[in-house]
Coordinates of C-alpha atoms and ligand atoms in Angstrom, one line a residue:
M1 CA 113.4 127.2 89.9
W2 CA 115.5 124.1 90.3
T3 CA 118.6 127.1 90.5
D4 CA 116.7 128.4 93.0
I5 CA 116.1 125.5 95.1
A6 CA 119.8 124.5 94.6
E7 CA 121.0 127.8 96.0
R8 CA 118.6 128.0 98.8
G9 CA 120.3 124.6 99.4
A10 CA 123.7 125.3 99.3
A11 CA 122.8 128.3 101.5
A12 CA 121.4 126.5 104.1
R13 CA 124.9 124.4 104.5
D14 CA 125.7 126.1 107.8
R15 CA 122.8 127.0 109.0
S16 CA 122.4 125.8 112.5
M17 CA 119.6 123.7 112.9
T18 CA 119.9 123.8 117.1
E19 CA 119.6 127.9 116.1
L20 CA 116.5 127.3 114.3
L21 CA 114.7 125.5 117.1
Q22 CA 115.6 128.2 119.0
S23 CA 113.6 130.5 117.4
G24 CA 109.4 130.6 118.1
N25 CA 107.9 128.0 117.3
R26 CA 109.3 125.8 114.7
A27 CA 108.9 122.7 116.2
S28 CA 105.2 122.9 116.1
E29 CA 105.3 125.2 113.0
F30 CA 107.9 122.8 110.7
S31 CA 105.3 119.9 111.6
V32 CA 102.2 118.2 110.4
T33 CA 99.3 115.7 112.3
I34 CA 96.8 114.1 111.3
G35 CA 95.0 113.5 114.5
D36 CA 97.3 111.6 116.6
F37 CA 99.6 110.7 113.6
L38 CA 102.7 113.9 113.9
F39 CA 105.2 114.2 111.0
D40 CA 107.7 116.4 112.8
Y41 CA 110.8 117.9 110.4
S42 CA 111.9 120.6 112.0
K43 CA 115.2 119.2 112.2
T44 CA 116.1 120.1 109.5
Q45 CA 118.1 123.3 107.9
M46 CA 115.1 124.2 106.2
S47 CA 114.1 127.9 106.2
E48 CA 110.5 129.6 106.7
E49 CA 111.2 131.0 103.3
D50 CA 113.0 127.6 102.0
R51 CA 109.5 125.9 102.4
E52 CA 107.8 128.8 100.9
A53 CA 110.3 128.1 98.1
L54 CA 109.5 124.9 97.7
L55 CA 105.4 125.1 97.7
D56 CA 106.1 126.8 95.5
L57 CA 107.5 124.3 93.2
A58 CA 104.9 122.1 94.3
R59 CA 102.1 124.6 92.9
K60 CA 103.9 125.5 90.1
S61 CA 105.1 121.6 89.3
D62 CA 100.8 121.1 88.9
V63 CA 100.8 118.7 91.7
A64 CA 97.4 119.5 92.9
A65 CA 96.1 119.1 88.9
R66 CA 97.9 115.6 88.7
R67 CA 96.6 114.6 92.0
D68 CA 93.5 115.3 91.3
A69 CA 93.7 113.7 87.9
M70 CA 94.9 110.2 89.7
F71 CA 92.5 109.9 92.0
E72 CA 90.2 110.6 88.7
G73 CA 91.0 108.5 86.6
G74 CA 93.1 109.6 84.6
R75 CA 95.5 107.9 82.0
I76 CA 98.4 109.8 84.1
N77 CA 100.8 106.4 83.6
E78 CA 101.1 107.8 80.1
T79 CA 104.2 105.3 78.8
E80 CA 102.0 102.1 80.0
D81 CA 98.4 104.9 79.0
R82 CA 97.0 103.2 82.1
A83 CA 95.1 104.2 84.6
V84 CA 96.5 104.6 88.5
L85 CA 93.7 103.7 91.4
H86 CA 95.2 102.0 93.7
T87 CA 93.3 104.6 96.1
A88 CA 90.2 102.9 94.7
L89 CA 91.0 100.0 96.2
R90 CA 91.2 101.0 99.4
N91 CA 88.1 103.6 98.8
L92 CA 85.9 102.5 101.7
S93 CA 83.3 105.5 101.2
G94 CA 82.1 103.6 97.9
A95 CA 81.7 106.7 95.8
S96 CA 82.3 106.0 92.5
V97 CA 85.5 106.4 90.7
Y98 CA 85.2 106.1 86.6
V99 CA 87.4 104.6 84.3
D100 CA 86.3 105.6 80.2
G101 CA 83.8 106.3 82.1
S102 CA 82.4 103.3 84.0
D103 CA 82.7 102.9 87.6
V104 CA 85.4 100.7 88.6
M105 CA 83.6 100.5 92.7
P106 CA 81.0 98.2 91.8
G107 CA 84.0 95.6 91.1
V108 CA 85.8 96.7 94.0
M109 CA 84.1 95.9 96.0
E110 CA 82.8 92.2 94.8
T111 CA 86.6 91.4 94.5
L112 CA 87.1 92.7 98.2
T113 CA 83.7 90.5 99.1
R114 CA 85.2 87.4 97.6
M115 CA 88.2 88.0 99.1
E116 CA 86.8 88.0 102.2
G117 CA 84.4 85.2 101.8
F118 CA 87.6 82.6 100.8
A119 CA 90.0 84.3 103.8
E120 CA 86.8 83.4 106.0
A121 CA 86.7 79.5 104.7
V122 CA 90.8 79.2 105.2
R123 CA 90.3 80.8 108.4
D124 CA 87.4 78.6 109.6
G125 CA 87.9 75.8 108.3
S126 CA 84.9 75.2 105.9
F127 CA 87.7 75.6 102.9
A128 CA 90.6 72.7 103.9
G129 CA 93.4 71.1 102.1
A130 CA 93.7 67.2 101.7
G131 CA 94.2 66.5 104.6
G132 CA 92.3 69.7 106.3
A133 CA 92.1 72.7 107.4
F134 CA 94.7 74.9 106.7
T135 CA 97.6 75.2 108.9
D136 CA 99.9 76.6 106.3
V137 CA 99.6 78.9 103.7
V138 CA 102.5 80.0 100.6
N139 CA 102.5 83.3 99.2
I140 CA 104.9 83.2 96.3
G141 CA 105.3 86.4 94.5
I142 CA 108.0 89.1 93.7
G143 CA 108.4 92.6 93.9
G144 CA 105.2 94.1 94.4
S145 CA 103.6 91.0 94.8
D146 CA 105.3 90.2 98.0
L147 CA 106.8 93.5 99.7
G148 CA 103.7 94.3 100.1
P149 CA 102.1 91.4 102.4
V150 CA 105.6 90.4 103.8
M151 CA 106.1 93.7 105.3
A152 CA 102.7 94.3 106.4
H153 CA 102.1 90.7 107.3
A154 CA 106.2 90.7 109.7
A155 CA 104.5 94.8 110.7
L156 CA 101.3 92.8 112.2
A157 CA 101.9 90.3 113.4
P158 CA 100.1 90.9 116.7
Y159 CA 96.8 90.5 114.9
C160 CA 97.9 87.8 113.4
D161 CA 95.6 85.4 114.9
G162 CA 94.5 82.3 111.4
P163 CA 96.9 80.2 109.4
R164 CA 100.8 80.9 109.3
V165 CA 101.9 82.9 106.2
H166 CA 104.8 82.0 104.6
F167 CA 105.9 84.4 101.5
V168 CA 108.6 82.2 98.9
S169 CA 109.9 85.7 96.2
N170 CA 113.2 84.9 95.2
V171 CA 114.0 81.6 92.4
D172 CA 116.8 80.5 94.6
G173 CA 115.9 77.2 94.9
A174 CA 116.7 77.3 98.4
H175 CA 113.6 79.8 99.2
I176 CA 111.3 77.4 98.6
H177 CA 113.4 74.5 99.7
D178 CA 113.8 75.9 102.8
T179 CA 110.0 77.3 102.9
L180 CA 108.3 74.3 102.4
A181 CA 110.5 72.4 104.9
G182 CA 108.2 71.3 107.7
L183 CA 105.3 72.2 106.0
D184 CA 102.7 69.4 105.6
P185 CA 101.2 69.7 101.7
A186 CA 97.7 68.2 102.3
T187 CA 97.2 71.6 105.0
T188 CA 99.3 74.3 102.8
L189 CA 97.5 76.4 101.0
V190 CA 99.3 77.8 97.4
I191 CA 98.9 81.5 96.5
V192 CA 100.3 82.0 93.1
A193 CA 100.3 86.4 93.3
S194 CA 101.1 87.8 89.7
K195 CA 99.6 90.4 88.1
T196 CA 101.0 89.6 84.7
F197 CA 101.5 85.3 85.6
T198 CA 104.6 85.6 83.8
T199 CA 106.9 86.7 86.4
I200 CA 110.3 83.9 85.5
E201 CA 110.8 83.5 89.2
T202 CA 107.0 82.9 90.4
M203 CA 106.9 81.0 88.2
T204 CA 109.1 78.5 88.4
N205 CA 107.9 78.4 91.9
A206 CA 104.7 78.1 91.8
E207 CA 105.5 74.8 89.3
T208 CA 107.8 73.5 91.7
A209 CA 105.1 74.2 94.9
R210 CA 102.9 72.1 92.4
R211 CA 105.0 69.8 92.1
W212 CA 106.3 68.8 95.6
M213 CA 102.2 68.6 96.4
A214 CA 101.4 66.6 94.3
E215 CA 103.4 63.9 95.9
K216 CA 101.0 64.2 98.6
V217 CA 97.7 65.0 97.6
D218 CA 95.8 63.8 94.8
D219 CA 94.5 66.9 93.6
P220 CA 97.0 69.6 94.0
A221 CA 95.3 72.5 91.9
A222 CA 92.4 72.3 94.2
Q223 CA 94.7 73.9 97.3
F224 CA 96.5 76.4 94.9
A225 CA 94.5 79.9 94.5
A226 CA 95.7 82.7 92.5
L227 CA 96.2 86.2 92.4
S228 CA 96.0 88.5 89.1
T229 CA 95.4 90.7 86.3
A230 CA 95.6 87.9 83.5
A231 CA 93.0 85.2 84.0
D232 CA 93.9 83.4 80.5
H233 CA 97.9 82.0 82.1
T234 CA 95.6 81.3 86.0
A235 CA 93.3 79.3 83.3
E236 CA 96.4 77.3 81.4
F237 CA 97.7 76.8 84.8
G238 CA 94.6 74.6 86.0
I239 CA 93.9 76.8 89.0
A240 CA 89.3 77.2 89.1
P241 CA 87.6 80.6 88.5
D242 CA 86.5 80.4 91.9
R243 CA 89.8 80.8 93.5
V244 CA 91.6 83.7 91.3
F245 CA 90.9 87.2 93.0
G246 CA 91.5 89.4 89.3
F247 CA 92.7 93.4 89.8
A248 CA 92.7 95.5 86.0
D249 CA 95.5 96.8 84.7
W250 CA 95.6 100.3 87.0
V251 CA 97.3 98.4 90.0
G252 CA 100.5 98.9 89.8
G253 CA 102.6 96.2 91.0
R254 CA 104.0 97.7 93.4
Y255 CA 100.8 99.6 94.7
S256 CA 98.7 96.4 95.1
V257 CA 99.0 95.2 98.7
W258 CA 95.3 96.7 98.9
G259 CA 93.8 94.7 96.7
P260 CA 94.4 91.0 96.2
I261 CA 97.6 90.7 96.5
G262 CA 96.8 91.5 99.9
L263 CA 95.0 88.1 100.5
S264 CA 97.5 86.5 102.3
L265 CA 97.7 89.6 104.4
M266 CA 94.0 89.3 104.9
I267 CA 93.7 84.9 105.6
A268 CA 96.9 86.1 108.4
I269 CA 94.8 89.2 109.7
G270 CA 90.9 88.4 108.8
P271 CA 89.1 90.5 107.2
D272 CA 88.1 93.2 110.1
D273 CA 91.7 93.7 110.6
F274 CA 92.0 94.3 107.0
R275 CA 89.5 96.5 106.2
D276 CA 91.1 98.7 109.6
F277 CA 94.3 98.9 107.1
L278 CA 92.2 99.7 103.7
S279 CA 90.5 102.4 106.2
G280 CA 94.2 103.9 107.1
G281 CA 95.2 104.5 103.6
H282 CA 91.5 105.9 102.8
E283 CA 91.5 108.6 105.5
M284 CA 95.3 109.0 104.3
D285 CA 94.0 110.4 100.4
M286 CA 91.2 112.4 101.9
H287 CA 93.9 114.1 103.8
F288 CA 95.9 114.1 100.8
C289 CA 93.2 115.2 98.7
G290 CA 91.9 118.3 101.4
A291 CA 94.3 120.0 103.3
P292 CA 95.9 122.7 102.1
F293 CA 99.4 122.0 100.6
R294 CA 101.7 123.3 104.1
D295 CA 99.4 121.4 106.1
N296 CA 99.2 118.0 103.5
M297 CA 101.0 115.3 105.0
P298 CA 102.4 113.6 102.3
V299 CA 103.3 116.9 100.6
M300 CA 105.8 118.1 103.1
L301 CA 107.3 114.6 103.1
A302 CA 108.0 114.8 99.7
L303 CA 108.9 118.2 99.8
V304 CA 111.5 117.7 102.3
G305 CA 112.9 114.9 100.2
I306 CA 113.5 117.1 97.4
W307 CA 115.0 119.5 99.9
H308 CA 117.6 117.0 100.6
N309 CA 118.3 115.6 97.2
Q310 CA 117.7 117.9 94.6
G311 CA 118.4 121.2 97.1
Q312 CA 120.8 119.7 99.0
G313 CA 122.1 117.1 97.4
H314 CA 121.9 114.6 99.7
A315 CA 121.7 111.3 97.6
T316 CA 120.8 109.2 99.8
R317 CA 117.8 108.4 102.3
A318 CA 117.5 106.3 105.8
V319 CA 114.6 105.1 106.7
L320 CA 114.6 103.8 110.1
P321 CA 111.8 102.4 111.9
Y322 CA 112.0 101.7 115.8
A323 CA 110.0 99.0 115.7
Q324 CA 111.2 95.7 114.6
R325 CA 108.0 94.5 113.2
L326 CA 108.5 97.1 110.0
L327 CA 112.1 95.4 109.5
R328 CA 110.3 95.1 105.9
L329 CA 109.2 98.6 105.4
P330 CA 112.8 99.6 104.0
A331 CA 112.8 96.8 101.5
Y332 CA 109.0 97.7 100.8
L333 CA 110.5 101.4 100.4
Q334 CA 112.9 100.8 98.1
Q335 CA 111.3 99.3 95.7
L336 CA 107.9 102.3 96.0
E337 CA 110.5 104.7 95.8
M338 CA 113.8 103.7 94.0
E339 CA 110.9 101.5 91.2
S340 CA 109.2 105.0 90.5
N341 CA 111.3 107.9 90.9
G342 CA 114.2 105.7 89.8
K343 CA 114.2 107.2 85.9
R344 CA 116.3 110.0 84.5
V345 CA 113.7 110.3 81.4
S346 CA 111.3 112.8 82.4
M347 CA 107.0 113.0 80.9
D348 CA 108.0 114.7 78.0
G349 CA 110.9 112.1 76.5
G350 CA 113.1 114.7 77.5
D351 CA 116.8 114.1 80.6
L352 CA 115.5 114.8 83.6
P353 CA 117.2 118.6 84.4
V354 CA 118.2 117.1 87.7
H355 CA 119.0 114.5 89.8
S356 CA 116.1 110.9 90.5
G357 CA 114.7 110.5 93.4
P358 CA 117.8 108.6 96.1
V359 CA 119.2 106.0 97.0
V360 CA 116.6 104.5 99.9
W361 CA 118.3 102.3 102.6
G362 CA 118.1 101.9 106.5
E363 CA 117.8 98.5 108.6
P364 CA 114.7 98.9 112.2
G365 CA 116.3 100.8 114.7
T366 CA 117.9 99.9 117.7
N367 CA 119.9 97.5 115.0
G368 CA 121.5 100.1 113.0
Q369 CA 122.8 102.0 115.6
H370 CA 125.1 99.2 116.0
A371 CA 126.2 98.7 112.2
F372 CA 126.4 101.6 109.9
Y373 CA 125.3 104.7 112.5
Q374 CA 129.2 105.4 112.5
L375 CA 128.5 106.5 109.1
I376 CA 126.1 108.3 109.5
H377 CA 127.2 110.8 112.4
Q378 CA 130.9 111.1 111.6
G379 CA 130.8 110.0 107.7
T380 CA 131.9 112.3 105.1
R381 CA 128.3 112.2 103.3
V382 CA 125.5 113.5 104.8
V383 CA 122.8 111.0 105.0
P384 CA 119.1 112.6 106.2
C385 CA 117.5 110.1 108.3
E386 CA 113.5 109.1 108.2
F387 CA 112.3 108.1 111.7
I388 CA 109.7 106.2 112.6
V389 CA 108.3 105.2 115.7
A390 CA 105.2 104.2 117.8
A391 CA 104.3 106.0 121.2
R392 CA 103.2 102.5 123.2
G393 CA 103.8 98.5 121.7
H394 CA 102.2 95.8 121.5
E395 CA 103.3 94.0 125.1
P396 CA 102.1 95.6 128.4
D397 CA 104.7 93.7 130.1
L398 CA 107.2 94.8 128.2
A399 CA 106.7 98.6 128.2
H400 CA 110.2 99.0 129.8
H401 CA 111.5 97.8 126.4
H402 CA 109.8 99.5 124.8
Q403 CA 110.8 103.2 126.6
L404 CA 114.4 102.0 126.3
L405 CA 114.0 102.3 122.6
V406 CA 112.0 105.3 121.8
A407 CA 115.0 106.7 124.2
N408 CA 117.3 105.4 121.6
C409 CA 114.9 107.2 118.4
L410 CA 115.0 110.2 120.1
A411 CA 118.3 110.6 120.8
Q412 CA 119.6 109.3 117.7
S413 CA 117.9 112.8 116.4
E414 CA 119.2 114.5 118.7
A415 CA 122.7 113.3 118.9
L416 CA 122.1 113.9 114.7
M417 CA 121.5 117.2 115.2
R418 CA 123.4 118.5 118.2
G419 CA 126.8 116.8 117.3
R420 CA 130.0 117.2 120.1
S421 CA 132.4 120.0 119.3
L422 CA 136.2 119.8 119.8
D423 CA 136.3 121.4 123.2
E424 CA 133.4 119.2 124.1
A425 CA 135.6 116.1 123.4
R426 CA 138.8 117.9 124.4
E427 CA 136.8 118.1 128.0
I428 CA 135.9 114.4 128.0
M429 CA 139.5 113.4 127.0
R430 CA 141.1 115.3 129.6
A431 CA 138.4 113.9 132.8
K432 CA 140.3 110.6 131.2
G433 CA 144.0 112.6 132.4
L434 CA 144.8 113.2 128.9
E435 CA 147.1 116.3 128.4
G436 CA 149.0 117.4 125.2
D437 CA 149.2 116.2 121.8
E438 CA 147.8 112.6 122.6
L439 CA 144.9 114.4 124.3
E440 CA 144.7 116.6 121.1
R441 CA 144.5 113.3 118.6
Q442 CA 142.4 111.6 120.7
A443 CA 139.8 113.9 121.2
R444 CA 139.4 114.8 117.2
H445 CA 138.0 111.0 117.0
R446 CA 135.4 111.9 119.2
V447 CA 134.1 115.1 117.7
F448 CA 130.5 114.7 116.6
P449 CA 130.1 117.5 113.6
G450 CA 125.6 117.5 113.9
N451 CA 123.6 119.3 112.2
R452 CA 123.0 116.6 110.6
P453 CA 119.1 116.3 109.2
S454 CA 116.2 114.2 110.3
T455 CA 112.3 113.7 110.5
T456 CA 110.4 111.7 113.0
L457 CA 107.0 110.2 112.4
M458 CA 105.5 109.5 116.0
V459 CA 102.1 106.8 115.9
P460 CA 100.7 105.9 118.8
Q461 CA 100.6 102.0 118.1
L462 CA 101.5 100.2 115.2
T463 CA 97.8 99.2 114.7
P464 CA 96.6 98.3 110.7
H465 CA 95.1 101.5 110.2
V466 CA 98.4 103.5 111.5
L467 CA 100.2 100.8 108.8
G468 CA 97.7 101.8 106.3
Q469 CA 98.3 105.8 106.7
I470 CA 102.1 105.3 106.6
V471 CA 101.7 103.5 103.5
A472 CA 99.5 105.2 101.7
L473 CA 101.9 108.3 102.6
Y474 CA 105.0 106.9 101.3
E475 CA 102.5 106.3 98.3
H476 CA 101.7 109.9 98.0
R477 CA 104.9 110.9 98.6
V478 CA 106.6 109.4 96.0
F479 CA 103.8 110.4 93.3
V480 CA 104.5 114.6 94.6
E481 CA 108.5 113.9 94.8
G482 CA 107.7 112.9 90.9
V483 CA 105.1 114.6 89.7
I484 CA 107.9 117.7 90.6
L485 CA 110.5 115.7 89.0
G486 CA 108.5 115.5 85.8
I487 CA 108.9 111.7 86.3
N488 CA 106.2 109.0 85.4
S489 CA 106.1 107.5 88.6
F490 CA 104.0 103.8 87.4
D491 CA 105.7 102.5 84.6
Q492 CA 109.5 100.0 85.9
W493 CA 111.5 100.0 82.1
G494 CA 114.9 99.6 84.1
V495 CA 113.5 96.2 84.8
E496 CA 113.7 94.6 81.4
L497 CA 116.9 94.8 80.0
G498 CA 118.2 92.3 83.0
K499 CA 115.0 90.4 82.6
E500 CA 116.0 90.0 78.5
L501 CA 119.8 89.4 78.7
A502 CA 118.9 86.9 81.7
Q503 CA 116.7 84.2 79.3
S504 CA 119.2 84.9 77.0
L505 CA 121.9 83.2 79.2
E506 CA 120.1 80.4 80.7
P507 CA 121.3 78.3 77.5
V508 CA 124.4 79.4 77.8
L509 CA 124.9 77.9 81.0
S510 CA 123.3 75.0 80.1
G511 CA 125.6 74.3 77.4
E512 CA 123.0 74.6 74.8
A513 CA 123.8 78.1 73.2
D514 CA 127.3 79.2 72.8
A515 CA 128.8 82.1 74.3
S516 CA 130.0 83.9 71.3
D517 CA 128.4 87.1 71.4
K518 CA 128.7 88.0 75.3
D519 CA 131.3 89.5 75.7
A520 CA 135.1 88.6 77.1
S521 CA 134.1 89.5 81.3
T522 CA 130.5 87.6 81.0
R523 CA 132.7 84.8 79.0
A524 CA 134.7 83.9 81.8
L525 CA 132.0 83.9 84.6
V526 CA 129.9 81.2 82.3
D527 CA 133.2 79.7 82.4
Y528 CA 133.3 79.1 85.6
V529 CA 130.5 78.4 86.5
Q530 CA 130.5 75.6 84.4
R531 CA 133.7 74.2 85.4
H532 CA 132.5 74.7 89.5
R533 CA 129.1 73.2 89.3
Ligands
LIG1 O1 110.1 94.1 88.8 C1 109.8 94.1 88.1 C2 107.9 94.1 88.3 O2 107.4 94.3 86.8 C3 107.4 95.1 88.9 O3 106.8 96.1 89.1 C4 106.8 94.0 90.1 O4 105.9 94.2 91.2 C5 107.1 92.3 89.5 O5 108.1 92.3 88.7 C6 106.7 91.3 90.0 O6 105.5 91.8 89.0 P1 104.3 89.7 89.3 O7 103.3 90.7 89.8 O8 103.5 90.6 86.9 O9 104.7 88.7 89.3

């Protein structure tokens, strides 16, 4: 099965995308729409037969059965023995979802209602700090307890009409220092977001924030809220239960923005817009569950990913939002995709027969164009690019900016595909007056190989609903790729070893423990820090 996909990928290497696009209705046949939401993958080297083979792969990998098991509360996260039900958090239909025989939806809805009450109270000042209505909210969390809200908060800036929201994640004291500088403790609400409430970075930052607040506020705990599955730990920290928003272990960290972890976002944009965000995600869920695979956006996005990575051997994938407000989307997707599918052991404990998920990276356009696009166009490695762009912005007065933005986005995918031949480059040099060897030498530098694949996700406007669609689309893409690879996309054992070693190194750095069991390199680095701090 994998041999067939790899052989197809190799056979397609020299296939001209420009020629593919000349035949028939490829632009519409190699795209998927959900209402106004468009995913175009026509600028790839995938043929009709390749697509059939990939669809067959998805069918044989039991994607539909695994999908249904996920939505029905099955314990598909087998290495942690957990259900995977972030979809229940955005199940605005309220239809029952059972885990071990009990319906989780009443609890989900009750928590959503509590969050809404709290967010409204913060926004309208009926819940206030020692110095009056909250002007600032600081969300302390890391990984999935940070990246979702941080990404969505930036993406939805035009909808932010509540108090200012800030995010602290890094254990580097510089992060919390710079964030708290200039804030008034008496009008600041601190939200500690941690599924486990044991993550060292988050707990260290939370304690620092509490000390900072205690310098000015008599009862600092009264200005703290917690988002966690661990009610015992939040109580130990001193946060009253009415300001604790809990969720179940079936919400994975990197899938948690839809529930309590999204509280800071809800405070920023308001409960109605937050519901729009949820409804976008729910709409994508309905589509994912109902559409035939060929017309199914998450399935086709996943198959394009498999085609480029496992089929054609392209190890990385660039996510290039032509939307400055999506500046944190690449970082968000790095966790979503790489923590989920960066695994070398398959579900049954065997070695993965092919490479794991790709390296995901990116930056918003047009900035990236002036940085790394050189390599994308002329480097020796092919980087499949995923463009994301909205037809209209939120600044009607600056519509000409938006037009330039869109033109640049379309130009890049066109340039990647078309390239520039040696003859065309020679012509340009000739027009500049060059000739002979110098013309030849200069022309070669100006050749673009072209035939480089890209996809484009086009949306009407980056609204809360559309952002919900985008995030859920990528979640399901990761799920489908994981199922096809035979991976459990919902654990993250690969983050543990570094955490354990960091714990053992802290006393070594402080001098409380000796470094004799460390390797020579680590000992030398410790020695350097001890001499220079
Ligand atoms: O990096 C590992 C991880 O467990 C992520 O999966 C998670 O999102 C993050 O740490 C934060 O964990 P917590 O929400 O428990 O603080």
